[in-house]
PDB file of N, CA and C in Angstrom:
ATOM      1  N   LEU X   1      -2.800 -14.469   4.942  1.00 88.00           N
ATOM      2  CA  LEU X   1      -2.037 -14.580   3.685  1.00 88.00           C
ATOM      3  C   LEU X   1      -3.030 -14.399   2.528  1.00 88.00           C
ATOM      4  N   GLY X   2      -4.212 -14.975   2.644  1.00 93.00           N
ATOM      5  CA  GLY X   2      -5.176 -14.862   1.573  1.00 93.00           C
ATOM      6  C   GLY X   2      -5.678 -13.457   1.357  1.00 93.00           C
ATOM      7  N   VAL X   3      -5.855 -12.707   2.503  1.00 92.00           N
ATOM      8  CA  VAL X   3      -6.314 -11.330   2.378  1.00 92.00           C
ATOM      9  C   VAL X   3      -5.224 -10.452   1.748  1.00 92.00           C
ATOM     10  N   ALA X   4      -3.978 -10.719   2.102  1.00 88.00           N
ATOM     11  CA  ALA X   4      -2.866  -9.950   1.503  1.00 88.00           C
ATOM     12  C   ALA X   4      -2.791 -10.206   0.000  1.00 88.00           C
ATOM     13  N   THR X   5      -2.958 -11.476  -0.401  1.00 90.00           N
ATOM     14  CA  THR X   5      -2.899 -11.811  -1.801  1.00 90.00           C
ATOM     15  C   THR X   5      -4.040 -11.142  -2.562  1.00 90.00           C
ATOM     16  N   ALA X   6      -5.217 -11.129  -1.974  1.00 91.00           N
ATOM     17  CA  ALA X   6      -6.396 -10.473  -2.630  1.00 91.00           C
ATOM     18  C   ALA X   6      -6.137  -8.966  -2.738  1.00 91.00           C
ATOM     19  N   PHE X   7      -5.563  -8.372  -1.728  1.00 91.00           N
ATOM     20  CA  PHE X   7      -5.278  -6.927  -1.808  1.00 91.00           C
ATOM     21  C   PHE X   7      -4.244  -6.617  -2.885  1.00 91.00           C
ATOM     22  N   LEU X   8      -3.199  -7.406  -2.958  1.00 87.00           N
ATOM     23  CA  LEU X   8      -2.193  -7.166  -3.994  1.00 87.00           C
ATOM     24  C   LEU X   8      -2.776  -7.322  -5.401  1.00 87.00           C
ATOM     25  N   GLY X   9      -3.637  -8.321  -5.589  1.00 89.00           N
ATOM     26  CA  GLY X   9      -4.315  -8.474  -6.876  1.00 89.00           C
ATOM     27  C   GLY X   9      -5.229  -7.359  -7.205  1.00 89.00           C
ATOM     28  N   TYR X  10      -5.823  -6.754  -6.145  1.00 90.00           N
ATOM     29  CA  TYR X  10      -6.731  -5.601  -6.370  1.00 90.00           C
ATOM     30  C   TYR X  10      -5.961  -4.350  -6.762  1.00 90.00           C
ATOM     31  N   VAL X  11      -4.743  -4.189  -6.282  1.00 90.00           N
ATOM     32  CA  VAL X  11      -3.990  -2.989  -6.527  1.00 90.00           C
ATOM     33  C   VAL X  11      -3.292  -3.043  -7.915  1.00 90.00           C
ATOM     34  N   LEU X  12      -2.955  -4.169  -8.408  1.00 87.00           N
ATOM     35  CA  LEU X  12      -2.135  -4.253  -9.633  1.00 87.00           C
ATOM     36  C   LEU X  12      -2.701  -3.589 -10.896  1.00 87.00           C
ATOM     37  N   PRO X  13      -3.997  -3.547 -11.121  1.00 91.00           N
ATOM     38  CA  PRO X  13      -4.501  -2.888 -12.338  1.00 91.00           C
ATOM     39  C   PRO X  13      -4.194  -1.368 -12.339  1.00 91.00           C
ATOM     40  N   TRP X  14      -4.040  -0.764 -11.166  1.00 88.00           N
ATOM     41  CA  TRP X  14      -3.619   0.625 -10.965  1.00 88.00           C
ATOM     42  C   TRP X  14      -4.521   1.645 -11.627  1.00 88.00           C
ATOM     43  N   GLY X  15      -5.788   1.520 -11.353  1.00 92.00           N
ATOM     44  CA  GLY X  15      -6.777   2.522 -11.750  1.00 92.00           C
ATOM     45  C   GLY X  15      -7.137   3.356 -10.541  1.00 92.00           C
ATOM     46  N   GLN X  16      -8.202   4.155 -10.652  1.00 94.00           N
ATOM     47  CA  GLN X  16      -8.625   4.996  -9.559  1.00 94.00           C
ATOM     48  C   GLN X  16      -9.025   4.180  -8.326  1.00 94.00           C
ATOM     49  N   MET X  17      -9.766   3.136  -8.519  1.00 94.00           N
ATOM     50  CA  MET X  17     -10.190   2.270  -7.410  1.00 94.00           C
ATOM     51  C   MET X  17      -8.951   1.624  -6.757  1.00 94.00           C
ATOM     52  N   SER X  18      -7.967   1.179  -7.557  1.00 92.00           N
ATOM     53  CA  SER X  18      -6.809   0.565  -6.989  1.00 92.00           C
ATOM     54  C   SER X  18      -5.969   1.607  -6.226  1.00 92.00           C
ATOM     55  N   TYR X  19      -5.875   2.774  -6.742  1.00 94.00           N
ATOM     56  CA  TYR X  19      -5.116   3.877  -6.111  1.00 94.00           C
ATOM     57  C   TYR X  19      -5.678   4.183  -4.712  1.00 94.00           C
ATOM     58  N   TRP X  20      -6.983   4.398  -4.688  1.00 95.00           N
ATOM     59  CA  TRP X  20      -7.583   4.765  -3.413  1.00 95.00           C
ATOM     60  C   TRP X  20      -7.677   3.560  -2.478  1.00 95.00           C
ATOM     61  N   GLY X  21      -7.807   2.343  -3.003  1.00 93.00           N
ATOM     62  CA  GLY X  21      -7.747   1.146  -2.161  1.00 93.00           C
ATOM     63  C   GLY X  21      -6.375   1.038  -1.481  1.00 93.00           C
ATOM     64  N   ALA X  22      -5.315   1.279  -2.295  1.00 93.00           N
ATOM     65  CA  ALA X  22      -3.961   1.212  -1.723  1.00 93.00           C
ATOM     66  C   ALA X  22      -3.761   2.304  -0.680  1.00 93.00           C
ATOM     67  N   THR X  23      -4.312   3.473  -0.916  1.00 94.00           N
ATOM     68  CA  THR X  23      -4.164   4.558   0.033  1.00 94.00           C
ATOM     69  C   THR X  23      -4.842   4.233   1.369  1.00 94.00           C
ATOM     70  N   VAL X  24      -6.068   3.730   1.299  1.00 95.00           N
ATOM     71  CA  VAL X  24      -6.807   3.412   2.502  1.00 95.00           C
ATOM     72  C   VAL X  24      -6.149   2.271   3.282  1.00 95.00           C
ATOM     73  N   ILE X  25      -5.840   1.194   2.610  1.00 93.00           N
ATOM     74  CA  ILE X  25      -5.289   0.024   3.287  1.00 93.00           C
ATOM     75  C   ILE X  25      -3.909   0.317   3.879  1.00 93.00           C
ATOM     76  N   THR X  26      -3.040   0.999   3.117  1.00 93.00           N
ATOM     77  CA  THR X  26      -1.727   1.269   3.713  1.00 93.00           C
ATOM     78  C   THR X  26      -1.831   2.324   4.822  1.00 93.00           C
ATOM     79  N   ASN X  27      -2.778   3.177   4.816  1.00 94.00           N
ATOM     80  CA  ASN X  27      -2.954   4.116   5.937  1.00 94.00           C
ATOM     81  C   ASN X  27      -3.412   3.421   7.199  1.00 94.00           C
ATOM     82  N   LEU X  28      -4.002   2.241   7.142  1.00 95.00           N
ATOM     83  CA  LEU X  28      -4.329   1.478   8.321  1.00 95.00           C
ATOM     84  C   LEU X  28      -3.085   1.184   9.148  1.00 95.00           C
ATOM     85  N   PHE X  29      -1.939   1.030   8.491  1.00 94.00           N
ATOM     86  CA  PHE X  29      -0.711   0.717   9.234  1.00 94.00           C
ATOM     87  C   PHE X  29      -0.233   1.968  10.055  1.00 94.00           C
ATOM     88  N   SER X  30      -0.686   3.122   9.756  1.00 94.00           N
ATOM     89  CA  SER X  30      -0.311   4.323  10.530  1.00 94.00           C
ATOM     90  C   SER X  30      -0.914   4.305  11.893  1.00 94.00           C
ATOM     91  N   ALA X  31      -1.852   3.440  12.164  1.00 96.00           N
ATOM     92  CA  ALA X  31      -2.475   3.331  13.507  1.00 96.00           C
ATOM     93  C   ALA X  31      -1.592   2.598  14.476  1.00 96.00           C
ATOM     94  N   ILE X  32      -0.520   1.925  14.009  1.00 96.00           N
ATOM     95  CA  ILE X  32       0.360   1.222  14.908  1.00 96.00           C
ATOM     96  C   ILE X  32       1.212   2.265  15.650  1.00 96.00           C
ATOM     97  N   PRO X  33       1.240   2.212  16.948  1.00 96.00           N
ATOM     98  CA  PRO X  33       1.985   3.200  17.728  1.00 96.00           C
ATOM     99  C   PRO X  33       3.487   3.116  17.457  1.00 96.00           C
ATOM    100  N   LEU X  34       4.117   4.254  17.402  1.00 95.00           N
ATOM    101  CA  LEU X  34       5.561   4.445  17.292  1.00 95.00           C
ATOM    102  C   LEU X  34       6.137   4.111  15.897  1.00 95.00           C
ATOM    103  N   ILE X  35       5.807   3.025  15.283  1.00 96.00           N
ATOM    104  CA  ILE X  35       6.432   2.639  14.018  1.00 96.00           C
ATOM    105  C   ILE X  35       5.482   2.759  12.841  1.00 96.00           C
ATOM    106  N   GLY X  36       4.236   3.089  13.061  1.00 95.00           N
ATOM    107  CA  GLY X  36       3.237   3.059  11.995  1.00 95.00           C
ATOM    108  C   GLY X  36       3.569   3.991  10.849  1.00 95.00           C
ATOM    109  N   GLU X  37       3.938   5.225  11.137  1.00 95.00           N
ATOM    110  CA  GLU X  37       4.242   6.208  10.099  1.00 95.00           C
ATOM    111  C   GLU X  37       5.464   5.724   9.264  1.00 95.00           C
ATOM    112  N   SER X  38       6.421   5.117   9.923  1.00 95.00           N
ATOM    113  CA  SER X  38       7.611   4.623   9.199  1.00 95.00           C
ATOM    114  C   SER X  38       7.249   3.471   8.263  1.00 95.00           C
ATOM    115  N   ILE X  39       6.354   2.630   8.703  1.00 94.00           N
ATOM    116  CA  ILE X  39       5.895   1.493   7.868  1.00 94.00           C
ATOM    117  C   ILE X  39       5.160   2.014   6.650  1.00 94.00           C
ATOM    118  N   VAL X  40       4.297   3.016   6.839  1.00 95.00           N
ATOM    119  CA  VAL X  40       3.530   3.562   5.706  1.00 95.00           C
ATOM    120  C   VAL X  40       4.461   4.230   4.725  1.00 95.00           C
ATOM    121  N   THR X  41       5.459   4.965   5.177  1.00 94.00           N
ATOM    122  CA  THR X  41       6.381   5.615   4.283  1.00 94.00           C
ATOM    123  C   THR X  41       7.203   4.580   3.543  1.00 94.00           C
ATOM    124  N   TRP X  42       7.586   3.496   4.202  1.00 93.00           N
ATOM    125  CA  TRP X  42       8.306   2.444   3.513  1.00 93.00           C
ATOM    126  C   TRP X  42       7.411   1.722   2.465  1.00 93.00           C
ATOM    127  N   LEU X  43       6.206   1.436   2.826  1.00 91.00           N
ATOM    128  CA  LEU X  43       5.274   0.812   1.847  1.00 91.00           C
ATOM    129  C   LEU X  43       5.042   1.714   0.644  1.00 91.00           C
ATOM    130  N   TRP X  44       4.907   2.997   0.881  1.00 93.00           N
ATOM    131  CA  TRP X  44       4.645   3.904  -0.236  1.00 93.00           C
ATOM    132  C   TRP X  44       5.877   4.154  -1.110  1.00 93.00           C
ATOM    133  N   GLY X  45       7.067   3.995  -0.492  1.00 92.00           N
ATOM    134  CA  GLY X  45       8.305   4.341  -1.203  1.00 92.00           C
ATOM    135  C   GLY X  45       8.444   5.828  -1.345  1.00 92.00           C
ATOM    136  N   GLY X  46       7.873   6.588  -0.450  1.00 91.00           N
ATOM    137  CA  GLY X  46       7.905   8.046  -0.487  1.00 91.00           C
ATOM    138  C   GLY X  46       6.910   8.597   0.497  1.00 91.00           C
ATOM    139  N   PHE X  47       6.350   9.769   0.120  1.00 91.00           N
ATOM    140  CA  PHE X  47       5.363  10.379   1.012  1.00 91.00           C
ATOM    141  C   PHE X  47       3.965  10.316   0.531  1.00 91.00           C
ATOM    142  N   SER X  48       3.721   9.619  -0.591  1.00 91.00           N
ATOM    143  CA  SER X  48       2.346   9.401  -1.105  1.00 91.00           C
ATOM    144  C   SER X  48       2.332   8.167  -1.957  1.00 91.00           C
ATOM    145  N   VAL X  49       1.148   7.671  -2.238  1.00 92.00           N
ATOM    146  CA  VAL X  49       0.991   6.479  -3.098  1.00 92.00           C
ATOM    147  C   VAL X  49       1.321   6.935  -4.522  1.00 92.00           C
ATOM    148  N   ALA X  50       2.307   6.247  -5.138  1.00 91.00           N
ATOM    149  CA  ALA X  50       2.745   6.553  -6.475  1.00 91.00           C
ATOM    150  C   ALA X  50       3.326   5.310  -7.113  1.00 91.00           C
ATOM    151  N   TYR X  51       4.065   5.464  -8.215  1.00 90.00           N
ATOM    152  CA  TYR X  51       4.617   4.280  -8.911  1.00 90.00           C
ATOM    153  C   TYR X  51       5.579   3.462  -8.086  1.00 90.00           C
ATOM    154  N   PRO X  52       6.407   4.059  -7.173  1.00 91.00           N
ATOM    155  CA  PRO X  52       7.210   3.189  -6.297  1.00 91.00           C
ATOM    156  C   PRO X  52       6.342   2.235  -5.464  1.00 91.00           C
ATOM    157  N   THR X  53       5.167   2.667  -5.063  1.00 90.00           N
ATOM    158  CA  THR X  53       4.240   1.844  -4.322  1.00 90.00           C
ATOM    159  C   THR X  53       3.812   0.657  -5.160  1.00 90.00           C
ATOM    160  N   LEU X  54       3.441   0.931  -6.425  1.00 88.00           N
ATOM    161  CA  LEU X  54       3.042  -0.170  -7.313  1.00 88.00           C
ATOM    162  C   LEU X  54       4.207  -1.148  -7.499  1.00 88.00           C
ATOM    163  N   ASN X  55       5.448  -0.660  -7.670  1.00 89.00           N
ATOM    164  CA  ASN X  55       6.565  -1.545  -7.818  1.00 89.00           C
ATOM    165  C   ASN X  55       6.770  -2.419  -6.615  1.00 89.00           C
ATOM    166  N   ARG X  56       6.615  -1.857  -5.438  1.00 88.00           N
ATOM    167  CA  ARG X  56       6.728  -2.680  -4.216  1.00 88.00           C
ATOM    168  C   ARG X  56       5.641  -3.761  -4.132  1.00 88.00           C
ATOM    169  N   PHE X  57       4.409  -3.372  -4.447  1.00 88.00           N
ATOM    170  CA  PHE X  57       3.341  -4.397  -4.394  1.00 88.00           C
ATOM    171  C   PHE X  57       3.508  -5.456  -5.499  1.00 88.00           C
ATOM    172  N   TYR X  58       3.989  -5.042  -6.659  1.00 87.00           N
ATOM    173  CA  TYR X  58       4.199  -6.004  -7.745  1.00 87.00           C
ATOM    174  C   TYR X  58       5.297  -6.994  -7.374  1.00 87.00           C
ATOM    175  N   SER X  59       6.315  -6.530  -6.714  1.00 86.00           N
ATOM    176  CA  SER X  59       7.422  -7.430  -6.373  1.00 86.00           C
ATOM    177  C   SER X  59       7.009  -8.426  -5.265  1.00 86.00           C
ATOM    178  N   LEU X  60       5.985  -8.111  -4.489  1.00 79.00           N
ATOM    179  CA  LEU X  60       5.578  -9.044  -3.447  1.00 79.00           C
ATOM    180  C   LEU X  60       4.783 -10.150  -4.057  1.00 79.00           C
TER     181      LEU X  60
END
């Protein structure tokens, strides 16, 4: 829970470091067999990290 909170706080300023941090961390979920790609697409809110991704992280 603490690591997730730290990650969400890291992403919220939404600069270059936050963007690439969100890209790397969310791509880790793609390593889960069968459902990984679906989880990543859901987290991103589309097919790449963009403003829907920020909205999802902000709401958490």
